[in-house]
CSV table of N, CA and C in Angstrom, one decimal:
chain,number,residue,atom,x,y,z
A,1096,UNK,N,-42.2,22.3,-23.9
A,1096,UNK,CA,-41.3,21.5,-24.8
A,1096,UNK,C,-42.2,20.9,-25.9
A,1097,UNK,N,-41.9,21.0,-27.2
A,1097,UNK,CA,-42.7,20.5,-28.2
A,1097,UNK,C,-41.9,19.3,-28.5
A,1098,UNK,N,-42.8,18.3,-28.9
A,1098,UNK,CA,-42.3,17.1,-29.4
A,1098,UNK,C,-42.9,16.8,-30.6
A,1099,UNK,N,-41.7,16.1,-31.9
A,1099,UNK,CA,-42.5,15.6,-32.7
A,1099,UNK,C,-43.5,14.2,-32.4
A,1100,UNK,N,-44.8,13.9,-33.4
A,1100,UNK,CA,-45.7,13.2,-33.3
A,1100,UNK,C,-44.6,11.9,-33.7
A,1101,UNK,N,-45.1,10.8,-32.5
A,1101,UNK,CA,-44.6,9.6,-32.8
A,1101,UNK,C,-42.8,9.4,-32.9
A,1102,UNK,N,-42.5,10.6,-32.3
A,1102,UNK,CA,-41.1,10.3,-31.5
A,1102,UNK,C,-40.8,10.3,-29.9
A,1103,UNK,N,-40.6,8.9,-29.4
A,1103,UNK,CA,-40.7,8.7,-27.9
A,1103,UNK,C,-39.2,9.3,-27.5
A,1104,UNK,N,-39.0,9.8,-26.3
A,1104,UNK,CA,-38.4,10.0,-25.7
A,1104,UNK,C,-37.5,9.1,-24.4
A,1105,UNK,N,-36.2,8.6,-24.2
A,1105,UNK,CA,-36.1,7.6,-23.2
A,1105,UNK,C,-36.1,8.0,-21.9
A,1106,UNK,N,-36.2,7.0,-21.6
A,1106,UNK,CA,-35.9,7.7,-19.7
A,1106,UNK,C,-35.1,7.4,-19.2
A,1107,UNK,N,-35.4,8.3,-18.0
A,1107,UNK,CA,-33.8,8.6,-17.2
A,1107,UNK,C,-32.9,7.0,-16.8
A,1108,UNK,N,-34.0,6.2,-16.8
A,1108,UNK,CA,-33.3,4.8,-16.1
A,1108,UNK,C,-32.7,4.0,-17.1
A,1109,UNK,N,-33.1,4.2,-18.7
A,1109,UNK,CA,-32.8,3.6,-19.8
A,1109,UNK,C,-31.5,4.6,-20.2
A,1110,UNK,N,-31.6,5.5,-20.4
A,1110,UNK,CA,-29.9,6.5,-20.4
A,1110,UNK,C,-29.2,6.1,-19.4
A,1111,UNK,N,-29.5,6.1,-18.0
A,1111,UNK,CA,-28.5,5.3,-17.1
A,1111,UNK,C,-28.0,4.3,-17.4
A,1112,UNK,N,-28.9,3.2,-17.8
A,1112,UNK,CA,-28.5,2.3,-18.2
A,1112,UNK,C,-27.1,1.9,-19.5
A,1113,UNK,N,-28.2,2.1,-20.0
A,1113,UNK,CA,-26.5,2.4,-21.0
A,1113,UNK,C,-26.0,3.1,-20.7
A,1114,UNK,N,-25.6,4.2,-19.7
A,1114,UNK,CA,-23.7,5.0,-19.6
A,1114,UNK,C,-23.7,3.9,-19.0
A,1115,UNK,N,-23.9,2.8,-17.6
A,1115,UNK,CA,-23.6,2.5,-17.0
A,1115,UNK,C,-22.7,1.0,-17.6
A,1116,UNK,N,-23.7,0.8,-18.3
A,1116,UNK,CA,-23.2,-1.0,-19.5
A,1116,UNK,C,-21.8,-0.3,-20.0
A,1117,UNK,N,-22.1,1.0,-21.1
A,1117,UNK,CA,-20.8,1.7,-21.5
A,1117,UNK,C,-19.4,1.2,-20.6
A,1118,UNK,N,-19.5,2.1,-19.3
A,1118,UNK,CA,-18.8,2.4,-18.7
A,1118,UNK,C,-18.2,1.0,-18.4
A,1119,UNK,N,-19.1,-0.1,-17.6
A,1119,UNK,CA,-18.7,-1.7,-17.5
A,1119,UNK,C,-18.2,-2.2,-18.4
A,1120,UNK,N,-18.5,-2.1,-19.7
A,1120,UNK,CA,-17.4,-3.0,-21.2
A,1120,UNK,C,-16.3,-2.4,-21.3
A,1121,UNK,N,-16.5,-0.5,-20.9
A,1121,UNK,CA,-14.6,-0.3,-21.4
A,1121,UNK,C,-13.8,-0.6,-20.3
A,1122,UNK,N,-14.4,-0.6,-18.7
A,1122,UNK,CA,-14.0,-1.0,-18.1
A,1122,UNK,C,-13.0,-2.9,-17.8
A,1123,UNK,N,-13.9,-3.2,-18.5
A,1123,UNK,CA,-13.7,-4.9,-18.4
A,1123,UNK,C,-13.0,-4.7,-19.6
A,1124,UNK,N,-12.8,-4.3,-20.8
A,1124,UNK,CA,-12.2,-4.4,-22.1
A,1124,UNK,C,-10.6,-3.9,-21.1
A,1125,UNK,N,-10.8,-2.7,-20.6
A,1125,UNK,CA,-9.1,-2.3,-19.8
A,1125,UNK,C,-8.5,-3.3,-19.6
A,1126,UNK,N,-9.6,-3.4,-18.7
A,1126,UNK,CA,-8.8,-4.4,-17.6
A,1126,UNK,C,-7.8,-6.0,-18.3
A,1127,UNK,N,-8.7,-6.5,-19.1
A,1127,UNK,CA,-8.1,-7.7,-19.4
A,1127,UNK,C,-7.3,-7.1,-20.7
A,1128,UNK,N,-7.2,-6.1,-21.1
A,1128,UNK,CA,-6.0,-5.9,-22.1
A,1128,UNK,C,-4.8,-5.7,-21.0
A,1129,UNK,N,-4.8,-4.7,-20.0
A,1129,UNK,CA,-4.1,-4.6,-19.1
A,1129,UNK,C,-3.4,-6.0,-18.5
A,1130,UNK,N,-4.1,-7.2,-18.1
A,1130,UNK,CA,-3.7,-8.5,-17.7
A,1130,UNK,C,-3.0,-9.3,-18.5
A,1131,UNK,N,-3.4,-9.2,-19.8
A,1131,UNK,CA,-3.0,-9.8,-21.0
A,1131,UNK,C,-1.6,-10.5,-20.7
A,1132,UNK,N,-1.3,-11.5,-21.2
A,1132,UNK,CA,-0.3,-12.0,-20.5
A,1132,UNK,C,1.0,-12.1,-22.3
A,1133,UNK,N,0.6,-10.5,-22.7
A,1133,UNK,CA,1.7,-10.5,-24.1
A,1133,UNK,C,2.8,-8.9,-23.7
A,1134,UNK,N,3.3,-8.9,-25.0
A,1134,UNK,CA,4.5,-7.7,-24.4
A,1134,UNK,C,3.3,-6.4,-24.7
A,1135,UNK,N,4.2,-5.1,-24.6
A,1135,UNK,CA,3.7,-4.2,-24.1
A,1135,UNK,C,2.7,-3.7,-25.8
A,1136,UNK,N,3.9,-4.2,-27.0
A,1136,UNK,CA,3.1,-3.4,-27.8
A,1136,UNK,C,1.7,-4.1,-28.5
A,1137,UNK,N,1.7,-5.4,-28.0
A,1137,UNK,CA,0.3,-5.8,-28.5
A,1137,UNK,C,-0.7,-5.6,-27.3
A,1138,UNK,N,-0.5,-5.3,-26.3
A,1138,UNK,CA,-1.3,-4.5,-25.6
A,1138,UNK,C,-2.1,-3.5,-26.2
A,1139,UNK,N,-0.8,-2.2,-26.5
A,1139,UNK,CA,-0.9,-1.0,-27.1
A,1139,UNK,C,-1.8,-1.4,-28.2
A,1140,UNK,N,-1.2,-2.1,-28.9
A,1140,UNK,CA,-2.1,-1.9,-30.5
A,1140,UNK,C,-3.5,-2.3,-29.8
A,1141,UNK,N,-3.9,-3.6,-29.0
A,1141,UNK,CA,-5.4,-3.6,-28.7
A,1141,UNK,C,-5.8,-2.4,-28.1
A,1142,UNK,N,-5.3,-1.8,-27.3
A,1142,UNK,CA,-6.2,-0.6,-26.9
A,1142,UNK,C,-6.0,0.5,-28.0
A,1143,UNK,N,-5.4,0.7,-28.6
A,1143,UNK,CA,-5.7,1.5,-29.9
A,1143,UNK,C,-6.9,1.0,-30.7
A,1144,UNK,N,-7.2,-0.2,-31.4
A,1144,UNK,CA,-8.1,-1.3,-31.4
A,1144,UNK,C,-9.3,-0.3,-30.9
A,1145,UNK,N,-9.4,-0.6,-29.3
A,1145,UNK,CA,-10.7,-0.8,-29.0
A,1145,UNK,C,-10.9,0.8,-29.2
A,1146,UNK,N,-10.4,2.0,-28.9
A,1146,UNK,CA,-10.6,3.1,-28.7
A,1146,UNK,C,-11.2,3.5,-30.2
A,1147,UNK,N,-10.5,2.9,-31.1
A,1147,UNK,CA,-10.7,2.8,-32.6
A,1147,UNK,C,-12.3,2.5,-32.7
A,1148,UNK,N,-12.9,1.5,-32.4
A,1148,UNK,CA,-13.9,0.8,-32.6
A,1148,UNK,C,-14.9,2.0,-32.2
A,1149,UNK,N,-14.7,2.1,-30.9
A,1149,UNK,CA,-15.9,3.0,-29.7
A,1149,UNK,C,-15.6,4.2,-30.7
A,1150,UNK,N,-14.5,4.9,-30.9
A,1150,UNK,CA,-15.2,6.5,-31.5
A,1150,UNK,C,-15.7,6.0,-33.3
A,1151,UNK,N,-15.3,5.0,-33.7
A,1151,UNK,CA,-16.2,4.8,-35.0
A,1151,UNK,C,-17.5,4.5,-34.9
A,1152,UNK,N,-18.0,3.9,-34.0
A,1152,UNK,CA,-19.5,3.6,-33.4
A,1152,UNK,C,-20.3,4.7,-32.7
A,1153,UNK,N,-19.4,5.7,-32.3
A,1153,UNK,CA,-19.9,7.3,-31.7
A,1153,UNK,C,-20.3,7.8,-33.1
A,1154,UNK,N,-19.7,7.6,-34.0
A,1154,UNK,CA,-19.7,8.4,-35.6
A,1154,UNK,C,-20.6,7.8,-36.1
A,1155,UNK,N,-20.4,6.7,-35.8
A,1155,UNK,CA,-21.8,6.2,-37.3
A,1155,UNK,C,-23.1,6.0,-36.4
A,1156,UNK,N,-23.2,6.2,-35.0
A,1156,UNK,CA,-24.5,6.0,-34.6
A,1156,UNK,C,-25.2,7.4,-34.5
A,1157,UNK,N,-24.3,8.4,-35.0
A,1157,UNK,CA,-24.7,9.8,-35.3
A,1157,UNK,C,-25.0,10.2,-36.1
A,1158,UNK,N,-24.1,9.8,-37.1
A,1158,UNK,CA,-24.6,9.7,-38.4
A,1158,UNK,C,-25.6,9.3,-39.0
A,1159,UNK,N,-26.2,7.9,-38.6
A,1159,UNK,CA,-27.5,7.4,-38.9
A,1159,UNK,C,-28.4,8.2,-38.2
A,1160,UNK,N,-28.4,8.9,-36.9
A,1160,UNK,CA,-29.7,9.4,-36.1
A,1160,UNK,C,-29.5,10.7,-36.6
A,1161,UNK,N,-28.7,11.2,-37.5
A,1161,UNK,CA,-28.7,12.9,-38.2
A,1161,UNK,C,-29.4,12.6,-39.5
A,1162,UNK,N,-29.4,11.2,-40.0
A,1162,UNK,CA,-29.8,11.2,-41.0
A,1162,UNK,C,-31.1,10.8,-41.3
A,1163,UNK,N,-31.7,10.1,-39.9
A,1163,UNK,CA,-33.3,9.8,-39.8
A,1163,UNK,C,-34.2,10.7,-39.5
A,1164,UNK,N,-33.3,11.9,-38.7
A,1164,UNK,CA,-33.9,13.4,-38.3
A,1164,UNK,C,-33.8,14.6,-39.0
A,1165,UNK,N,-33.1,14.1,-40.6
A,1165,UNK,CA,-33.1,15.1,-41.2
A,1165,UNK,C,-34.8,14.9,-41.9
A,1166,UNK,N,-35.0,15.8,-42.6
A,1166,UNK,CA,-36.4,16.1,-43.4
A,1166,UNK,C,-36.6,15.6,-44.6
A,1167,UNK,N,-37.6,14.5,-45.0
A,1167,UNK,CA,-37.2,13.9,-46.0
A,1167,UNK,C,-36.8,14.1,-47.4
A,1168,UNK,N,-36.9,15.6,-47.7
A,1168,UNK,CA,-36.5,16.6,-49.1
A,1168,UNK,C,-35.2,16.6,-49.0
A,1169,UNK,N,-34.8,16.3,-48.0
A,1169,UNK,CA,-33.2,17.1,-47.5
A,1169,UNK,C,-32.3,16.2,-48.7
A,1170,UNK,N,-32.5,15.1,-48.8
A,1170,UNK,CA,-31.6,14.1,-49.9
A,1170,UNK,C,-32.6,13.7,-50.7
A,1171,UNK,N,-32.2,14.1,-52.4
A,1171,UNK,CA,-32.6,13.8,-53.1
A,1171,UNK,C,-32.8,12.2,-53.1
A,1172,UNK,N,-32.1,11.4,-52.8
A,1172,UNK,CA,-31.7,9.8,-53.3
A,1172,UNK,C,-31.9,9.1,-51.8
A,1173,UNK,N,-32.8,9.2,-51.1
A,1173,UNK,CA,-32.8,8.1,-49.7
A,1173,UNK,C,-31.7,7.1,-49.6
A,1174,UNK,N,-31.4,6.4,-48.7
A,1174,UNK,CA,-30.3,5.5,-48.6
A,1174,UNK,C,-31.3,4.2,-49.0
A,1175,UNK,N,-30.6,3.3,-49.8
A,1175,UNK,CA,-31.5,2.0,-50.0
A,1175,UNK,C,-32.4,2.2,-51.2
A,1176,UNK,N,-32.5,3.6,-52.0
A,1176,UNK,CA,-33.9,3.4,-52.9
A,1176,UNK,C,-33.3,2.6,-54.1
A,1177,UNK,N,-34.1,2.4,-54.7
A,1177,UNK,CA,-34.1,1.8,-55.8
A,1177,UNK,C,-34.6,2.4,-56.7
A,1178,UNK,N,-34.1,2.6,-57.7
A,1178,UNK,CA,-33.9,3.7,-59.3
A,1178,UNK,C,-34.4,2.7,-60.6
């Protein structure tokens, strides 16, 4: 397995870790939308809400790590430069 110079790799207990946090916030986000003590459709809209949030945070945390792993020719204009 070749690795680039000066990119670490995580480990198995730090990937556990986070699915496991993951799993516990959407878990606990369920639950007290579920409890919520309003009618059904402000429930609904929050969990549309939160599901909204998590796959926009799947996208942009992909987006930035496609964009740090691309090759630096790859975009003429870096994000942030100054012209």
């Amino acid at each position: 397995m070749s690795e680039t110079p000066g990119k670490q790799q995580n480990t198995a207990a730090f990937y556990g870790q986070a699915v496991a946090s993951f799993a516990v916030a959407m878990a606990a986000t369920a639950i007290g939308i579920y409890r919520l003590n309003a009618d059904a459709w402000v429930r609904g809209f929050l969990a549309i809400a939160v599901l909204y949030l998590v796959t926009s945070s799947f996208t942009l945390a992909k987006v930035i790590r496609d964009r740090q792993d691309a090759p630096a020719q790859a975009s003429p204009y870096p994000p942030f430069e100054k012209r």
